[in-house]
Coordinates of C-alpha atoms in Angstrom, one line a residue:
M1 CA 8.6 -146.6 46.6
N2 CA 10.4 -144.7 43.8
A3 CA 10.1 -141.3 45.1
T4 CA 13.2 -138.9 44.9
T5 CA 13.7 -137.1 48.4
A6 CA 16.6 -134.3 47.7
T7 CA 15.5 -130.9 47.9
T8 CA 16.1 -128.8 45.0
R9 CA 17.3 -124.9 45.1
V10 CA 14.8 -122.8 43.1
T11 CA 14.8 -119.6 41.6
E12 CA 11.3 -118.0 40.9
I13 CA 9.6 -114.9 39.9
V14 CA 7.3 -113.4 42.5
L15 CA 4.1 -111.2 41.5
P16 CA 3.8 -109.1 44.9
G17 CA 0.9 -107.3 44.0
V18 CA -0.6 -104.7 41.4
V19 CA 2.9 -103.3 40.3
E20 CA 4.6 -102.0 37.2
P21 CA 6.8 -104.8 35.5
V22 CA 9.8 -103.5 37.4
G23 CA 8.0 -104.5 40.3
L24 CA 8.5 -108.2 40.1
Q25 CA 10.8 -109.8 42.7
V26 CA 13.3 -112.4 42.3
Q27 CA 13.3 -115.1 45.3
V28 CA 15.7 -118.0 45.8
R29 CA 14.2 -120.8 48.1
D30 CA 14.5 -124.8 48.9
L31 CA 11.7 -126.6 46.6
A32 CA 10.5 -129.7 48.7
A33 CA 10.8 -133.2 47.1
P34 CA 7.9 -134.2 44.8
G35 CA 5.0 -136.0 46.7
A36 CA 3.1 -138.9 45.3
G37 CA 1.9 -138.3 41.6
Q38 CA 4.0 -135.6 41.3
V39 CA 7.5 -134.5 39.8
V40 CA 10.2 -132.2 39.8
L41 CA 10.2 -130.0 36.3
R42 CA 13.5 -128.3 35.6
M43 CA 12.4 -125.5 33.6
D44 CA 13.8 -125.1 29.8
A45 CA 11.3 -122.6 28.7
T46 CA 8.1 -120.6 29.9
G47 CA 6.5 -117.4 28.6
V48 CA 4.6 -114.5 28.7
S49 CA 1.0 -114.4 27.6
F50 CA -2.0 -112.3 28.1
A51 CA -2.9 -114.1 31.1
E52 CA 0.1 -112.5 33.3
Q53 CA -0.5 -109.0 31.7
Q54 CA -4.0 -109.5 33.7
M55 CA -2.8 -110.8 36.7
R56 CA 0.0 -108.2 37.0
L57 CA -3.2 -106.0 36.9
G58 CA -5.4 -108.0 39.5
K59 CA -7.8 -108.5 36.6
Y60 CA -7.6 -112.1 35.8
Y61 CA -10.4 -114.3 36.5
D62 CA -9.9 -116.8 39.3
Q63 CA -6.2 -115.9 40.0
P64 CA -4.7 -116.4 43.6
A65 CA -3.9 -113.8 46.1
F66 CA -0.9 -111.7 45.8
P67 CA 1.9 -112.9 46.5
F68 CA 2.3 -115.6 43.9
V69 CA 4.7 -116.9 40.9
P70 CA 3.2 -116.4 37.5
G71 CA 3.9 -118.2 34.7
Y72 CA 0.7 -120.2 32.6
D73 CA 2.8 -123.0 30.6
V74 CA 6.3 -124.1 30.8
V75 CA 8.4 -127.1 29.1
G76 CA 11.0 -128.6 31.2
T77 CA 12.8 -131.8 32.1
V78 CA 11.6 -134.4 34.6
V79 CA 14.6 -134.7 37.4
A80 CA 12.7 -136.1 40.3
T81 CA 9.7 -138.1 40.6
G82 CA 7.3 -138.8 43.5
D83 CA 5.8 -142.2 44.8
G84 CA 3.5 -143.9 41.9
V85 CA 5.3 -141.8 39.2
D86 CA 7.4 -143.8 36.8
R87 CA 11.1 -143.0 37.2
D88 CA 11.7 -143.7 33.3
L89 CA 10.0 -140.4 33.2
R90 CA 13.5 -138.5 34.4
G91 CA 15.6 -137.1 31.7
H92 CA 12.5 -136.6 29.4
R93 CA 11.1 -133.2 28.0
F94 CA 7.3 -132.6 28.7
A95 CA 5.2 -129.5 28.4
A96 CA 2.2 -128.6 31.0
V97 CA -0.1 -126.1 31.7
T98 CA 0.2 -124.7 35.0
K99 CA -1.9 -121.5 35.2
V100 CA 0.5 -120.1 37.9
G101 CA 4.1 -121.4 38.9
G102 CA 5.9 -121.5 35.6
W103 CA 8.2 -118.6 36.4
A104 CA 11.0 -120.6 38.0
S105 CA 13.9 -122.6 37.4
H106 CA 12.3 -125.8 38.8
L107 CA 8.7 -126.4 39.8
I108 CA 6.4 -129.4 41.1
V109 CA 3.9 -130.7 38.6
E110 CA 1.4 -133.5 38.6
A111 CA 2.5 -136.3 36.5
A112 CA -1.0 -136.8 34.9
D113 CA -0.6 -133.0 33.2
L114 CA 2.5 -133.7 31.4
V115 CA 2.4 -133.9 27.8
P116 CA 5.4 -135.4 25.8
V117 CA 7.6 -133.1 23.5
P118 CA 8.7 -134.8 20.5
D119 CA 12.4 -135.4 20.2
G120 CA 13.9 -132.7 17.9
V121 CA 11.6 -130.0 18.9
D122 CA 13.5 -126.9 20.6
A123 CA 12.3 -126.3 24.2
A124 CA 11.5 -122.4 23.3
A125 CA 9.8 -123.4 20.1
A126 CA 7.5 -126.0 22.0
E127 CA 6.5 -123.8 24.4
T128 CA 4.8 -121.0 22.0
V129 CA 2.5 -123.5 21.1
V130 CA 1.4 -125.0 24.5
V131 CA -1.5 -122.8 25.4
N132 CA -1.2 -120.7 22.3
G133 CA -1.5 -123.9 20.5
V134 CA -4.1 -125.5 22.3
T135 CA -6.5 -122.4 22.3
A136 CA -5.7 -122.1 18.6
W137 CA -6.5 -125.6 17.9
Q138 CA -9.7 -125.9 20.0
M139 CA -11.1 -122.8 19.0
M140 CA -10.7 -123.7 15.2
Y141 CA -11.7 -127.3 15.6
R142 CA -14.0 -127.9 18.6
T143 CA -15.4 -124.4 18.8
A144 CA -15.8 -122.7 15.5
K145 CA -15.7 -126.3 13.6
V146 CA -13.9 -124.5 10.4
E147 CA -13.1 -126.6 7.3
R148 CA -11.3 -126.5 4.3
G149 CA -12.2 -123.8 2.0
D150 CA -13.8 -121.3 4.7
T151 CA -12.8 -117.8 5.1
I152 CA -11.8 -116.7 8.3
V153 CA -10.8 -113.5 10.4
V154 CA -7.9 -113.4 13.0
L155 CA -7.7 -110.4 14.8
G156 CA -3.8 -109.7 16.4
A157 CA -2.4 -111.8 13.4
N158 CA 1.0 -110.9 14.9
G159 CA -0.1 -112.6 18.6
G160 CA 1.1 -115.5 20.3
V161 CA -2.7 -117.3 19.2
G162 CA -3.2 -114.8 16.4
S163 CA 0.2 -116.1 14.5
T164 CA -0.8 -120.0 15.5
L165 CA -4.1 -119.2 14.2
V166 CA -2.9 -118.2 11.1
Q167 CA -0.6 -121.0 10.5
L168 CA -3.0 -124.0 11.4
A169 CA -5.9 -122.2 9.0
K170 CA -3.1 -121.9 6.4
H171 CA -2.3 -125.6 6.7
A172 CA -5.9 -126.6 6.7
G173 CA -6.8 -124.8 3.6
I174 CA -8.4 -122.0 5.1
K175 CA -8.3 -118.7 3.6
V176 CA -7.2 -116.1 6.5
I177 CA -7.7 -112.4 6.9
G178 CA -5.4 -111.0 9.8
T179 CA -5.3 -107.6 11.5
A180 CA -2.0 -106.1 12.5
S181 CA -0.5 -102.8 12.9
A182 CA 1.6 -102.0 9.5
R183 CA 5.1 -102.8 10.5
H184 CA 3.9 -106.4 11.1
H185 CA 2.3 -107.0 7.6
D186 CA 5.0 -108.4 5.7
A187 CA 5.4 -111.3 8.5
V188 CA 1.5 -111.9 8.6
R189 CA 1.9 -112.0 4.7
E190 CA 4.5 -114.8 5.0
L191 CA 2.8 -116.5 7.5
G192 CA -0.3 -117.0 5.1
A193 CA -2.8 -114.3 6.2
I194 CA -3.9 -111.3 4.2
P195 CA -2.9 -108.7 6.3
V196 CA -5.1 -105.3 7.2
D197 CA -3.9 -102.8 9.6
Y198 CA -6.0 -102.7 12.8
R199 CA -5.3 -98.8 13.3
D200 CA -7.1 -98.0 10.0
P201 CA -10.3 -96.6 11.4
H202 CA -12.5 -98.4 8.3
M203 CA -10.4 -102.1 9.0
Y204 CA -13.8 -103.8 9.2
D205 CA -15.0 -102.0 5.7
R206 CA -11.2 -103.4 4.4
I207 CA -12.5 -106.5 5.4
R208 CA -15.4 -106.6 3.9
E209 CA -13.7 -105.4 0.6
I210 CA -11.6 -108.8 0.6
A211 CA -15.2 -111.0 2.1
P212 CA -17.8 -109.1 0.4
D213 CA -20.2 -112.3 1.1
G214 CA -18.8 -112.7 4.8
V215 CA -16.7 -114.8 6.8
D216 CA -17.0 -118.1 8.2
A217 CA -15.6 -117.4 11.8
V218 CA -13.7 -114.7 13.3
F219 CA -11.5 -115.2 16.6
D220 CA -11.7 -112.0 18.5
H221 CA -9.6 -111.4 21.5
V222 CA -10.1 -107.7 21.8
G223 CA -13.9 -107.7 22.9
G224 CA -15.2 -103.7 23.8
A225 CA -17.1 -102.0 21.2
G226 CA -15.3 -103.6 18.3
L227 CA -17.4 -106.7 19.3
M228 CA -20.4 -105.8 17.1
E229 CA -18.3 -105.3 14.0
S230 CA -17.0 -108.7 14.3
W231 CA -20.5 -110.1 14.5
K232 CA -21.9 -108.5 11.4
L233 CA -18.4 -109.8 9.5
L234 CA -20.2 -113.2 9.4
R235 CA -22.3 -114.9 6.8
R236 CA -25.1 -117.5 7.7
G237 CA -23.8 -120.4 9.8
G238 CA -20.6 -118.3 10.7
A239 CA -19.3 -118.3 14.1
L240 CA -17.7 -115.3 16.3
V241 CA -15.2 -116.7 19.2
N242 CA -14.7 -114.3 21.6
Y243 CA -11.5 -115.1 23.9
G244 CA -10.3 -112.2 25.9
S245 CA -11.1 -108.5 26.3
A246 CA -8.1 -106.7 25.5
A247 CA -9.9 -103.4 25.0
T248 CA -10.7 -103.2 28.6
K249 CA -7.6 -104.4 30.0
D250 CA -6.6 -101.3 31.4
E251 CA -9.9 -100.0 32.7
P252 CA -10.5 -99.0 36.4
G253 CA -12.6 -101.0 38.5
N254 CA -14.0 -104.7 38.9
A255 CA -12.2 -106.9 36.8
M256 CA -15.3 -109.2 35.9
L257 CA -17.6 -106.5 34.9
P258 CA -16.5 -106.0 31.7
V259 CA -16.2 -109.8 31.0
L260 CA -19.9 -110.4 32.3
K261 CA -21.2 -107.9 30.0
L262 CA -19.3 -109.4 27.1
F263 CA -21.1 -112.9 28.3
G264 CA -24.3 -111.1 28.3
R265 CA -23.7 -109.9 24.7
L266 CA -22.6 -113.1 23.2
M267 CA -25.6 -115.2 24.6
L268 CA -28.3 -112.8 23.2
W269 CA -26.4 -112.8 20.0
N270 CA -26.3 -116.8 20.2
V271 CA -30.1 -117.1 20.7
L272 CA -31.0 -114.8 17.6
P273 CA -32.7 -116.4 14.8
N274 CA -30.1 -115.8 12.1
G275 CA -28.3 -118.9 11.9
K276 CA -25.0 -117.4 13.4
R277 CA -22.9 -118.4 16.3
A278 CA -21.6 -116.3 19.2
G279 CA -19.3 -117.7 22.4
F280 CA -16.6 -117.3 24.8
Y281 CA -13.8 -119.6 24.4
N282 CA -12.7 -120.6 28.2
F283 CA -9.4 -122.9 27.9
W284 CA -10.2 -124.4 31.8
A285 CA -14.0 -125.6 30.5
G286 CA -14.5 -129.0 32.2
K287 CA -11.6 -128.7 34.5
R288 CA -13.4 -128.4 37.8
F289 CA -15.9 -131.3 37.2
R290 CA -14.2 -133.6 34.6
A291 CA -11.0 -133.2 35.4
A292 CA -9.8 -136.3 33.5
A293 CA -12.0 -135.3 30.4
F294 CA -10.3 -132.1 30.3
R295 CA -6.7 -133.4 30.6
A296 CA -7.3 -136.3 27.9
R297 CA -8.9 -133.4 25.5
L298 CA -6.0 -131.1 26.4
S299 CA -3.4 -133.8 26.0
E300 CA -4.6 -134.9 22.4
D301 CA -5.0 -131.4 21.0
L302 CA -1.6 -130.3 22.4
T303 CA -0.2 -133.5 21.0
Q304 CA -1.8 -132.5 17.4
V305 CA 0.0 -129.0 17.3
L306 CA 3.5 -130.4 19.0
R307 CA 3.4 -133.0 15.8
L308 CA 2.8 -129.8 13.1
V309 CA 5.6 -128.1 14.9
G310 CA 7.9 -131.5 14.7
A311 CA 6.9 -131.6 11.0
G312 CA 8.0 -128.2 10.1
A313 CA 4.0 -127.2 9.4
L314 CA 3.5 -125.0 12.0
T315 CA 6.6 -122.7 12.8
P316 CA 6.4 -120.9 16.3
Q317 CA 6.9 -117.5 16.4
I318 CA 9.3 -116.4 19.1
A319 CA 9.8 -112.9 19.7
A320 CA 12.3 -113.0 22.2
R321 CA 14.1 -115.5 24.5
I322 CA 14.7 -113.6 27.9
P323 CA 16.4 -115.1 31.1
L324 CA 14.6 -116.0 34.0
P325 CA 15.7 -113.4 36.4
E326 CA 14.9 -110.7 33.9
A327 CA 11.4 -111.5 33.6
A328 CA 10.3 -108.0 34.1
A329 CA 12.1 -106.9 30.6
A330 CA 10.3 -110.0 29.1
L331 CA 6.6 -108.7 30.5
A332 CA 7.6 -105.1 29.6
L333 CA 8.1 -106.3 26.2
A334 CA 5.2 -108.1 26.0
E335 CA 3.3 -105.6 27.0
S336 CA 4.3 -103.1 24.6
R337 CA 2.3 -104.7 21.7
T338 CA 5.1 -104.6 19.4
V339 CA 6.3 -107.9 18.9
L340 CA 5.6 -110.6 16.7
G341 CA 4.9 -113.9 18.4
K342 CA 5.3 -114.8 22.2
V343 CA 8.0 -113.9 24.2
V344 CA 10.1 -116.7 25.9
I345 CA 11.5 -116.9 29.3
V346 CA 14.6 -119.3 29.3
P347 CA 16.7 -120.3 32.3
E348 CA 19.8 -118.4 33.3
P349 CA 23.0 -118.8 30.7

């Protein structure tokens, strides 16, 4: 027996229903001791991703019923262990992908989901590359399979995933064209991309001027009407990787309808005999039926990304650090589309 039996007082943020960010609620309760195979993680950093923005509107696929605690990923320190878990994990920092539950001062996590954070890597810095870093890495190397010397387009190059994609590509010797609002162009250029204004009605023509022979991959989180233009940018052998439908986020009605339309379009394009590929990246692919393989793949890829952070080859983009009780302000800031990088939620001072 190696379990820790003491209970922990936890502060957490509750999403009670479809509300504005200001409608988030702060709750304090007792957290039970971890069960077999589990740990209690003291949150050192969590963050706001596009997923939580969709969940606020009730539009994220497979989100739990309201009310629940959001928080897609977390970096924290193990403070208690359940039966069957090595007690030596206590006091060490790990990252974990939770889908929900991360917006809390403490939370229970399966020990099998923990990925070590290298010594010397700041918790907030690590947090910015947990889901964003794995997403960017897997889309580049497992989905698009880009190579040194390729040219790619990253829509939203100032965002959490976009800024990570740009840096990973630059490190790998890949030319990047990145879309962003004009005020972020200097920062996008600093990251290593050629900036193009996404508000320019001739944006796709500007991209063609930079890459007249087409590009090897387009990473598109926007979807909507512009997806066809992204497809047209590809040269033969190129890959369109869609990983969201931001263009339809605020549309009323069934949340899955725009996504199903998007799937159908991508599937159709993918079978056309033109040498191009199109697909939808799903972070959770394989989790339900091949959990061990999913965990191994996630751990391997996140470890690679965290090593790049530790080596200074990847600079996490932290838009702001906001204390947990002010999560409503963090969500509102992330939804404002004015930031560069990821809004990070940290413990109370």
